[in-house]
Amino acid sequence: MRKLVGWNLMSLDGYFEGETPWDLSFHLTVWGEDLRRYSLSLGEETDFIVFGRKTYEGMAAHWPETTEEPEIKACMNAKPKGVASRSLSEAQWSNTRVLSDAVSDLQAMKSQPGKTIFVFGSADLQHTLLEAGLMDEVRVCLAPVLLGKGNPLFKPGSEKMLALLEARPVDTGAVILRYSVNAR
């Protein structure tokens, strides 16, 4: 059975973006060689990446055209992807399909052979998948930044016991945390 893993960056006080959508400037404080290598390893670990609609739109606008990080760009554009959306009927970004019922679509995918399925960003989608009991693991790059306000990664109303699998410091002072969701 395949694993479904969420991956995101988060400020120390729990926000994955600032007050406005795509306010991700704090991400630059943790970007360095360690996180670049880790990002490339995620590409090797997965054969399918899932985004919520808002994250998909931002990623689809960025990765096809960017001149930065050519190895990551190649991976993001080549990998099969899904966008969880009830409003989109088609996806324009290469190798992307629309998942109109993300919970049932991903539940079916988990039972098929393949590598780890990653949810990148997409806090609302991750919340839905956590509540549905589909997430196997949560990975967070914890940035040593206090934003004070913004969009929280973990939404109110969720109560889950997690088990620490790994805590890995990176060269910029951030820490990558891996947690198993199915802790007892």
PDB file of C-alpha atoms in Angstrom:
ATOM      1  CA  MET A   1       0.000   0.000   0.000  1.00  0.00           C
ATOM      2  CA  ARG A   2       1.266   3.445  -0.917  1.00  0.00           C
ATOM      3  CA  LYS A   3       1.746   6.164   1.685  1.00  0.00           C
ATOM      4  CA  LEU A   4       0.131   9.606   1.536  1.00  0.00           C
ATOM      5  CA  VAL A   5       2.441  12.249   2.981  1.00  0.00           C
ATOM      6  CA  GLY A   6       1.918  15.974   3.496  1.00  0.00           C
ATOM      7  CA  TRP A   7       4.889  18.338   3.027  1.00  0.00           C
ATOM      8  CA  ASN A   8       4.951  21.997   3.929  1.00  0.00           C
ATOM      9  CA  LEU A   9       6.997  24.819   5.393  1.00  0.00           C
ATOM     10  CA  MET A  10       5.688  26.467   8.540  1.00  0.00           C
ATOM     11  CA  SER A  11       6.704  29.339  10.790  1.00  0.00           C
ATOM     12  CA  LEU A  12       7.490  28.532  14.408  1.00  0.00           C
ATOM     13  CA  ASP A  13       4.104  29.956  15.388  1.00  0.00           C
ATOM     14  CA  GLY A  14       2.219  27.664  13.000  1.00  0.00           C
ATOM     15  CA  TYR A  15       1.608  29.591   9.752  1.00  0.00           C
ATOM     16  CA  PHE A  16       2.314  28.226   6.291  1.00  0.00           C
ATOM     17  CA  GLU A  17       1.709  31.593   4.632  1.00  0.00           C
ATOM     18  CA  GLY A  18       1.360  35.157   5.796  1.00  0.00           C
ATOM     19  CA  GLU A  19      -1.812  37.237   5.899  1.00  0.00           C
ATOM     20  CA  THR A  20      -2.326  37.218   2.144  1.00  0.00           C
ATOM     21  CA  PRO A  21      -2.350  34.252  -0.228  1.00  0.00           C
ATOM     22  CA  TRP A  22       1.132  33.371  -1.485  1.00  0.00           C
ATOM     23  CA  ASP A  23       2.838  35.508   1.177  1.00  0.00           C
ATOM     24  CA  LEU A  24       5.674  32.986   1.445  1.00  0.00           C
ATOM     25  CA  SER A  25       8.616  35.338   1.953  1.00  0.00           C
ATOM     26  CA  PHE A  26       9.638  33.529   5.141  1.00  0.00           C
ATOM     27  CA  HIS A  27      10.424  30.460   2.989  1.00  0.00           C
ATOM     28  CA  LEU A  28      13.522  32.292   1.739  1.00  0.00           C
ATOM     29  CA  THR A  29      14.907  32.366   5.287  1.00  0.00           C
ATOM     30  CA  VAL A  30      15.245  28.565   5.292  1.00  0.00           C
ATOM     31  CA  TRP A  31      16.184  27.886   1.677  1.00  0.00           C
ATOM     32  CA  GLY A  32      19.736  26.592   1.367  1.00  0.00           C
ATOM     33  CA  GLU A  33      21.705  23.630   0.134  1.00  0.00           C
ATOM     34  CA  ASP A  34      20.266  21.174   2.682  1.00  0.00           C
ATOM     35  CA  LEU A  35      16.650  22.012   1.825  1.00  0.00           C
ATOM     36  CA  ARG A  36      17.443  21.975  -1.906  1.00  0.00           C
ATOM     37  CA  ARG A  37      18.876  18.455  -1.593  1.00  0.00           C
ATOM     38  CA  TYR A  38      15.924  17.377   0.550  1.00  0.00           C
ATOM     39  CA  SER A  39      13.505  18.725  -2.067  1.00  0.00           C
ATOM     40  CA  LEU A  40      15.256  16.698  -4.760  1.00  0.00           C
ATOM     41  CA  SER A  41      15.025  13.581  -2.580  1.00  0.00           C
ATOM     42  CA  LEU A  42      11.249  14.093  -2.302  1.00  0.00           C
ATOM     43  CA  GLY A  43      11.126  14.037  -6.089  1.00  0.00           C
ATOM     44  CA  GLU A  44      12.867  10.662  -6.083  1.00  0.00           C
ATOM     45  CA  GLU A  45      10.536   9.321  -3.388  1.00  0.00           C
ATOM     46  CA  THR A  46       7.307  10.171  -5.210  1.00  0.00           C
ATOM     47  CA  ASP A  47       5.569   9.329  -8.443  1.00  0.00           C
ATOM     48  CA  PHE A  48       2.498  11.535  -7.829  1.00  0.00           C
ATOM     49  CA  ILE A  49       2.118  15.021  -6.314  1.00  0.00           C
ATOM     50  CA  VAL A  50      -1.216  16.454  -5.210  1.00  0.00           C
ATOM     51  CA  PHE A  51      -2.169  20.086  -4.733  1.00  0.00           C
ATOM     52  CA  GLY A  52      -5.264  21.900  -3.606  1.00  0.00           C
ATOM     53  CA  ARG A  53      -6.635  24.263  -6.241  1.00  0.00           C
ATOM     54  CA  LYS A  54      -5.082  27.460  -4.830  1.00  0.00           C
ATOM     55  CA  THR A  55      -1.647  25.890  -4.441  1.00  0.00           C
ATOM     56  CA  TYR A  56      -1.941  24.275  -7.862  1.00  0.00           C
ATOM     57  CA  GLU A  57      -2.640  27.636  -9.517  1.00  0.00           C
ATOM     58  CA  GLY A  58       0.441  29.190  -7.927  1.00  0.00           C
ATOM     59  CA  MET A  59       2.687  26.230  -8.709  1.00  0.00           C
ATOM     60  CA  ALA A  60       1.379  25.966 -12.289  1.00  0.00           C
ATOM     61  CA  ALA A  61       2.156  29.642 -12.811  1.00  0.00           C
ATOM     62  CA  HIS A  62       5.665  29.353 -11.350  1.00  0.00           C
ATOM     63  CA  TRP A  63       7.333  26.065 -12.331  1.00  0.00           C
ATOM     64  CA  PRO A  64       6.879  25.981 -16.117  1.00  0.00           C
ATOM     65  CA  GLU A  65       8.455  29.430 -16.548  1.00  0.00           C
ATOM     66  CA  THR A  66      11.018  29.837 -13.753  1.00  0.00           C
ATOM     67  CA  THR A  67      14.717  29.972 -14.506  1.00  0.00           C
ATOM     68  CA  GLU A  68      15.605  29.131 -10.888  1.00  0.00           C
ATOM     69  CA  GLU A  69      16.447  25.664  -9.583  1.00  0.00           C
ATOM     70  CA  PRO A  70      16.534  23.812 -12.937  1.00  0.00           C
ATOM     71  CA  GLU A  71      16.642  20.325 -11.337  1.00  0.00           C
ATOM     72  CA  ILE A  72      13.587  20.998  -9.192  1.00  0.00           C
ATOM     73  CA  LYS A  73      11.848  22.680 -12.133  1.00  0.00           C
ATOM     74  CA  ALA A  74      12.410  19.591 -14.293  1.00  0.00           C
ATOM     75  CA  CYS A  75      11.031  17.321 -11.577  1.00  0.00           C
ATOM     76  CA  MET A  76       7.961  19.469 -10.881  1.00  0.00           C
ATOM     77  CA  ASN A  77       7.065  19.724 -14.555  1.00  0.00           C
ATOM     78  CA  ALA A  78       7.670  16.042 -15.364  1.00  0.00           C
ATOM     79  CA  LYS A  79       6.005  14.332 -12.382  1.00  0.00           C
ATOM     80  CA  PRO A  80       2.392  13.196 -12.649  1.00  0.00           C
ATOM     81  CA  LYS A  81       0.261  15.560 -10.595  1.00  0.00           C
ATOM     82  CA  GLY A  82      -3.277  15.977  -9.363  1.00  0.00           C
ATOM     83  CA  VAL A  83      -5.264  19.041  -8.432  1.00  0.00           C
ATOM     84  CA  ALA A  84      -8.076  18.555  -5.928  1.00  0.00           C
ATOM     85  CA  SER A  85     -10.889  20.759  -7.175  1.00  0.00           C
ATOM     86  CA  ARG A  86     -14.635  20.765  -7.552  1.00  0.00           C
ATOM     87  CA  SER A  87     -14.518  23.903  -9.715  1.00  0.00           C
ATOM     88  CA  LEU A  88     -11.865  23.042 -12.330  1.00  0.00           C
ATOM     89  CA  SER A  89     -12.867  20.840 -15.234  1.00  0.00           C
ATOM     90  CA  GLU A  90      -9.364  20.578 -16.707  1.00  0.00           C
ATOM     91  CA  ALA A  91      -5.778  21.264 -15.680  1.00  0.00           C
ATOM     92  CA  GLN A  92      -3.351  23.110 -17.945  1.00  0.00           C
ATOM     93  CA  TRP A  93      -0.030  22.219 -16.286  1.00  0.00           C
ATOM     94  CA  SER A  94       1.755  19.264 -17.871  1.00  0.00           C
ATOM     95  CA  ASN A  95       0.953  15.802 -16.508  1.00  0.00           C
ATOM     96  CA  THR A  96      -1.866  17.051 -14.266  1.00  0.00           C
ATOM     97  CA  ARG A  97      -5.314  15.619 -13.809  1.00  0.00           C
ATOM     98  CA  VAL A  98      -8.270  16.993 -11.870  1.00  0.00           C
ATOM     99  CA  LEU A  99      -9.345  15.047  -8.786  1.00  0.00           C
ATOM    100  CA  SER A 100     -12.972  16.071  -8.309  1.00  0.00           C
ATOM    101  CA  ASP A 101     -13.328  13.850  -5.226  1.00  0.00           C
ATOM    102  CA  ALA A 102      -9.877  13.943  -3.680  1.00  0.00           C
ATOM    103  CA  VAL A 103     -10.739  11.685  -0.745  1.00  0.00           C
ATOM    104  CA  SER A 104     -12.051   8.788  -2.823  1.00  0.00           C
ATOM    105  CA  ASP A 105      -9.542   9.346  -5.651  1.00  0.00           C
ATOM    106  CA  LEU A 106      -6.563   9.284  -3.271  1.00  0.00           C
ATOM    107  CA  GLN A 107      -7.975   6.397  -1.272  1.00  0.00           C
ATOM    108  CA  ALA A 108      -8.110   4.385  -4.507  1.00  0.00           C
ATOM    109  CA  MET A 109      -4.584   5.485  -5.509  1.00  0.00           C
ATOM    110  CA  LYS A 110      -3.179   4.418  -2.136  1.00  0.00           C
ATOM    111  CA  SER A 111      -4.288   0.847  -2.803  1.00  0.00           C
ATOM    112  CA  GLN A 112      -2.459   0.735  -6.143  1.00  0.00           C
ATOM    113  CA  PRO A 113       1.241  -0.063  -6.546  1.00  0.00           C
ATOM    114  CA  GLY A 114       3.583   2.898  -6.663  1.00  0.00           C
ATOM    115  CA  LYS A 115       5.743   5.258  -4.683  1.00  0.00           C
ATOM    116  CA  THR A 116       4.745   7.740  -1.979  1.00  0.00           C
ATOM    117  CA  ILE A 117       2.019  10.232  -2.888  1.00  0.00           C
ATOM    118  CA  PHE A 118       2.867  13.725  -1.662  1.00  0.00           C
ATOM    119  CA  VAL A 119       0.553  16.626  -0.905  1.00  0.00           C
ATOM    120  CA  PHE A 120       2.669  19.765  -1.342  1.00  0.00           C
ATOM    121  CA  GLY A 121       1.461  22.891   0.441  1.00  0.00           C
ATOM    122  CA  SER A 122      -2.318  22.910   0.325  1.00  0.00           C
ATOM    123  CA  ALA A 123      -3.213  23.271   4.010  1.00  0.00           C
ATOM    124  CA  ASP A 124      -6.960  22.982   3.381  1.00  0.00           C
ATOM    125  CA  LEU A 125      -6.513  19.779   1.375  1.00  0.00           C
ATOM    126  CA  GLN A 126      -4.175  18.347   4.009  1.00  0.00           C
ATOM    127  CA  HIS A 127      -6.812  19.121   6.656  1.00  0.00           C
ATOM    128  CA  THR A 128      -9.482  17.307   4.635  1.00  0.00           C
ATOM    129  CA  LEU A 129      -7.234  14.288   4.138  1.00  0.00           C
ATOM    130  CA  LEU A 130      -6.221  14.202   7.807  1.00  0.00           C
ATOM    131  CA  GLU A 131      -9.869  14.314   8.858  1.00  0.00           C
ATOM    132  CA  ALA A 132     -10.670  11.508   6.404  1.00  0.00           C
ATOM    133  CA  GLY A 133      -7.914   9.364   7.945  1.00  0.00           C
ATOM    134  CA  LEU A 134      -5.928   9.112   4.693  1.00  0.00           C
ATOM    135  CA  MET A 135      -2.685  10.826   5.708  1.00  0.00           C
ATOM    136  CA  ASP A 136       0.083   8.468   6.798  1.00  0.00           C
ATOM    137  CA  GLU A 137       2.722  11.046   7.558  1.00  0.00           C
ATOM    138  CA  VAL A 138       3.171  14.790   7.978  1.00  0.00           C
ATOM    139  CA  ARG A 139       6.489  16.435   7.145  1.00  0.00           C
ATOM    140  CA  VAL A 140       7.089  20.035   8.080  1.00  0.00           C
ATOM    141  CA  CYS A 141      10.097  22.260   7.623  1.00  0.00           C
ATOM    142  CA  LEU A 142       9.870  24.430  10.726  1.00  0.00           C
ATOM    143  CA  ALA A 143      11.283  27.890  10.019  1.00  0.00           C
ATOM    144  CA  PRO A 144      12.764  29.808  12.972  1.00  0.00           C
ATOM    145  CA  VAL A 145      10.462  32.754  12.221  1.00  0.00           C
ATOM    146  CA  LEU A 146       7.499  34.186  14.116  1.00  0.00           C
ATOM    147  CA  LEU A 147       4.959  35.680  11.710  1.00  0.00           C
ATOM    148  CA  GLY A 148       2.410  36.697  14.351  1.00  0.00           C
ATOM    149  CA  LYS A 149      -0.470  36.211  11.949  1.00  0.00           C
ATOM    150  CA  GLY A 150      -1.324  34.431   8.744  1.00  0.00           C
ATOM    151  CA  ASN A 151      -2.884  31.229   7.485  1.00  0.00           C
ATOM    152  CA  PRO A 152      -2.311  28.326   9.897  1.00  0.00           C
ATOM    153  CA  LEU A 153      -1.073  25.035   8.523  1.00  0.00           C
ATOM    154  CA  PHE A 154      -3.135  22.967  10.935  1.00  0.00           C
ATOM    155  CA  LYS A 155      -6.751  24.034  11.055  1.00  0.00           C
ATOM    156  CA  PRO A 156      -8.829  24.326  14.238  1.00  0.00           C
ATOM    157  CA  GLY A 157     -10.930  21.310  15.084  1.00  0.00           C
ATOM    158  CA  SER A 158      -8.372  18.631  14.296  1.00  0.00           C
ATOM    159  CA  GLU A 159      -7.170  16.457  17.095  1.00  0.00           C
ATOM    160  CA  LYS A 160      -4.569  13.860  16.161  1.00  0.00           C
ATOM    161  CA  MET A 161      -1.854  12.074  18.062  1.00  0.00           C
ATOM    162  CA  LEU A 162       1.345  12.026  16.035  1.00  0.00           C
ATOM    163  CA  ALA A 163       4.550  10.073  16.588  1.00  0.00           C
ATOM    164  CA  LEU A 164       7.922  11.633  15.836  1.00  0.00           C
ATOM    165  CA  LEU A 165       9.818   9.720  13.160  1.00  0.00           C
ATOM    166  CA  GLU A 166      12.674  12.161  12.578  1.00  0.00           C
ATOM    167  CA  ALA A 167      13.921  15.622  13.485  1.00  0.00           C
ATOM    168  CA  ARG A 168      16.650  16.878  11.178  1.00  0.00           C
ATOM    169  CA  PRO A 169      18.248  20.331  11.438  1.00  0.00           C
ATOM    170  CA  VAL A 170      19.231  22.012   8.176  1.00  0.00           C
ATOM    171  CA  ASP A 171      22.025  24.441   7.379  1.00  0.00           C
ATOM    172  CA  THR A 172      19.803  27.538   7.626  1.00  0.00           C
ATOM    173  CA  GLY A 173      18.585  26.891  11.179  1.00  0.00           C
ATOM    174  CA  ALA A 174      15.295  25.251  10.223  1.00  0.00           C
ATOM    175  CA  VAL A 175      14.296  21.765  11.316  1.00  0.00           C
ATOM    176  CA  ILE A 176      12.606  19.136   9.163  1.00  0.00           C
ATOM    177  CA  LEU A 177      10.106  17.185  11.252  1.00  0.00           C
ATOM    178  CA  ARG A 178       8.539  13.892  10.204  1.00  0.00           C
ATOM    179  CA  TYR A 179       5.538  12.531  12.079  1.00  0.00           C
ATOM    180  CA  SER A 180       3.498   9.393  11.678  1.00  0.00           C
ATOM    181  CA  VAL A 181      -0.191  10.273  11.713  1.00  0.00           C
ATOM    182  CA  ASN A 182      -1.439   6.878  12.772  1.00  0.00           C
ATOM    183  CA  ALA A 183       0.074   7.054  16.260  1.00  0.00           C
ATOM    184  CA  ARG A 184      -1.803   5.334  19.081  1.00  0.00           C
TER     185      ARG A 184
END
